[in-house]
Amino acid sequence: MDMDTLLNENVMTDDGCFHMLVTGRTGSGKSSLINALTQQRLCKVGGGGPVTQEIRDYSWDVVRDDAGGRETIRTVITDVPGFGEEGRHEERQAAMLDRLSSTHLILLVVGAPDRAWELERLFIQEVLARDPDFPILVVANKIDLMAPVRQWNPRSMDLEHPSSEKERNIAAWIEALRRSCGIHARRLFPVCSGEAFEDTESRYGLEELKRGMVDAVPDARKAMLARIMNVKLDKDATAGGIIWSAAVAASVAAATPIPIADMAAITSIQAGMIVALAHTYNCTMTLGTAVGLAGTAGCAVGGRLLFQALIKCIPGIGSVTGAVIGAAVAGPMTLALGYSFRDLFAGGNFQPTRKEIQQRMEKNRKKAEAQAESLKQAAGHVSGRGGSV
């Protein structure tokens, strides 16, 4: 398999869209929630009957100001009906699990005052059994329907310190839902998305949900989703998380005793990191451009990584020392690269020259190498549990 094929498999499979899956029982308010989040009439809203009959993908384009002009970011929202319906639930659950690898976030919508939550609990268990870190959130929708129904004032609602009968009933229902689903509070968000699209005055909790969605996704996706949802980020902190995750992933990838696959996997990780960093600092960048930048940066220290890859081919050496040394080089190298592009992008330089990149790489090299032991421990933890970074 040649390098181009490996890069296509490891880097180019991403279509550049954010993929979100929304599911829940009939009447839970899925369609209203999607419309409220997007502020568009994407979905038809009914009066309690099953509006959505088949799995449907909605494309939602958001235009944001970009460092290089204006950027259009596409979100694909998959609306999955049939949750909990006799004769359809198992089929639809299987379809959702099949899409898991191409989905970045799941919203499981539960409508108040429903208390039949066994299928929701089992679905969450199935998702987390496949990936314990998968971002699946429970949206406790229609909380305005909790008794007393007519008393609804979202602006004065205080669920952290409930005092009114309405607040106490909502808080108790939310806690019961959380316990039944077996999830941490950070995965559950109380919301009122409103019955009608124009009913903005009745909405509650949407901004908190948007922030929770951004917090839930991996660092490499945070900046993209934050721009889609118009949520402000601590850019430097987000960039730091992206860089560290990529460096750990590179360390794990460098342990593979196949030289060419090692190089392709590391290149794809670094390119993805650069794209995510560019998004963090409000710039759209293609994977092809990022691969070029990673290659330019690698010229400064890449010879060492290539040397370690070749060592793995020597009988009696590669299988023992090659993996260890390769990881020890790949991780810090990726850290230095990430720090360098973070510095450049934060300063508004999205088209750095080779000299500028190499100067930054040399400046950040020692800082990165000083963290080699921490990277080794983090990579060992990931490899040991068989999980993803």
Short mmCIF file of N, CA and C in Angstrom, two decimals, residues 29 32-37 140-144 190-197 199-200 202-206:
data_model
loop_
_atom_site.label_atom_id
_atom_site.label_comp_id
_atom_site.label_asym_id
_atom_site.label_seq_id
_atom_site.Cartn_x
_atom_site.Cartn_y
_atom_site.Cartn_z
N GLY A 29 -40.28 15.83 21.27
CA GLY A 29 -39.91 17.18 20.83
C GLY A 29 -38.61 17.25 20.06
N SER A 32 -38.84 19.96 17.22
CA SER A 32 -38.81 21.32 17.79
C SER A 32 -37.42 21.67 18.29
N LEU A 33 -36.74 20.69 18.87
CA LEU A 33 -35.39 20.93 19.38
C LEU A 33 -34.43 21.24 18.23
N ILE A 34 -34.49 20.46 17.16
CA ILE A 34 -33.63 20.70 16.01
C ILE A 34 -33.87 22.09 15.45
N ASN A 35 -35.13 22.47 15.31
CA ASN A 35 -35.46 23.80 14.78
C ASN A 35 -34.96 24.91 15.70
N ALA A 36 -35.08 24.69 17.01
CA ALA A 36 -34.64 25.71 17.97
C ALA A 36 -33.12 25.85 17.96
N LEU A 37 -32.40 24.74 17.88
CA LEU A 37 -30.94 24.79 17.87
C LEU A 37 -30.40 25.45 16.61
N ALA A 140 -33.41 16.64 28.36
CA ALA A 140 -34.69 16.53 29.07
C ALA A 140 -35.59 17.66 28.59
N ASN A 141 -36.37 17.38 27.56
CA ASN A 141 -37.15 18.41 26.87
C ASN A 141 -38.56 18.54 27.47
N LYS A 142 -39.22 19.61 27.11
CA LYS A 142 -40.61 19.87 27.50
C LYS A 142 -40.80 19.98 29.01
N ILE A 143 -39.80 20.51 29.71
CA ILE A 143 -39.93 20.61 31.17
C ILE A 143 -41.03 21.59 31.56
N ASP A 144 -41.49 22.40 30.62
CA ASP A 144 -42.60 23.32 30.92
C ASP A 144 -43.89 22.56 31.19
N PRO A 190 -31.65 20.03 30.99
CA PRO A 190 -33.08 20.37 30.96
C PRO A 190 -33.34 21.49 29.97
N VAL A 191 -34.36 21.29 29.14
CA VAL A 191 -34.62 22.22 28.03
C VAL A 191 -36.11 22.36 27.80
N CYS A 192 -36.52 23.53 27.36
CA CYS A 192 -37.83 23.72 26.74
C CYS A 192 -37.56 24.33 25.38
N SER A 193 -37.82 23.57 24.32
CA SER A 193 -37.53 24.07 22.98
C SER A 193 -38.70 24.81 22.36
N GLY A 194 -39.86 24.81 23.04
CA GLY A 194 -41.01 25.54 22.52
C GLY A 194 -41.82 24.69 21.56
N GLU A 195 -43.12 24.83 21.62
CA GLU A 195 -43.99 24.05 20.74
C GLU A 195 -43.95 24.57 19.31
N ALA A 196 -43.95 25.89 19.15
CA ALA A 196 -43.95 26.51 17.83
C ALA A 196 -42.62 27.17 17.56
N PHE A 197 -42.26 27.30 16.28
CA PHE A 197 -40.99 27.91 15.90
C PHE A 197 -40.89 29.35 16.39
N ASP A 199 -42.23 30.54 19.03
CA ASP A 199 -42.41 30.60 20.49
C ASP A 199 -41.07 30.72 21.21
N THR A 200 -40.32 31.76 20.89
CA THR A 200 -38.99 31.94 21.48
C THR A 200 -39.05 32.32 22.95
N SER A 202 -40.83 31.11 25.28
CA SER A 202 -41.02 29.96 26.17
C SER A 202 -39.77 29.08 26.27
N ARG A 203 -38.77 29.35 25.47
CA ARG A 203 -37.60 28.48 25.43
C ARG A 203 -36.73 28.63 26.68
N TYR A 204 -36.11 27.50 27.02
CA TYR A 204 -35.26 27.49 28.22
C TYR A 204 -34.11 26.50 28.02
N GLY A 205 -32.92 26.88 28.45
CA GLY A 205 -31.79 25.96 28.52
C GLY A 205 -31.03 25.70 27.24
N LEU A 206 -31.39 26.38 26.15
CA LEU A 206 -30.73 26.09 24.87
C LEU A 206 -29.27 26.52 24.86
#
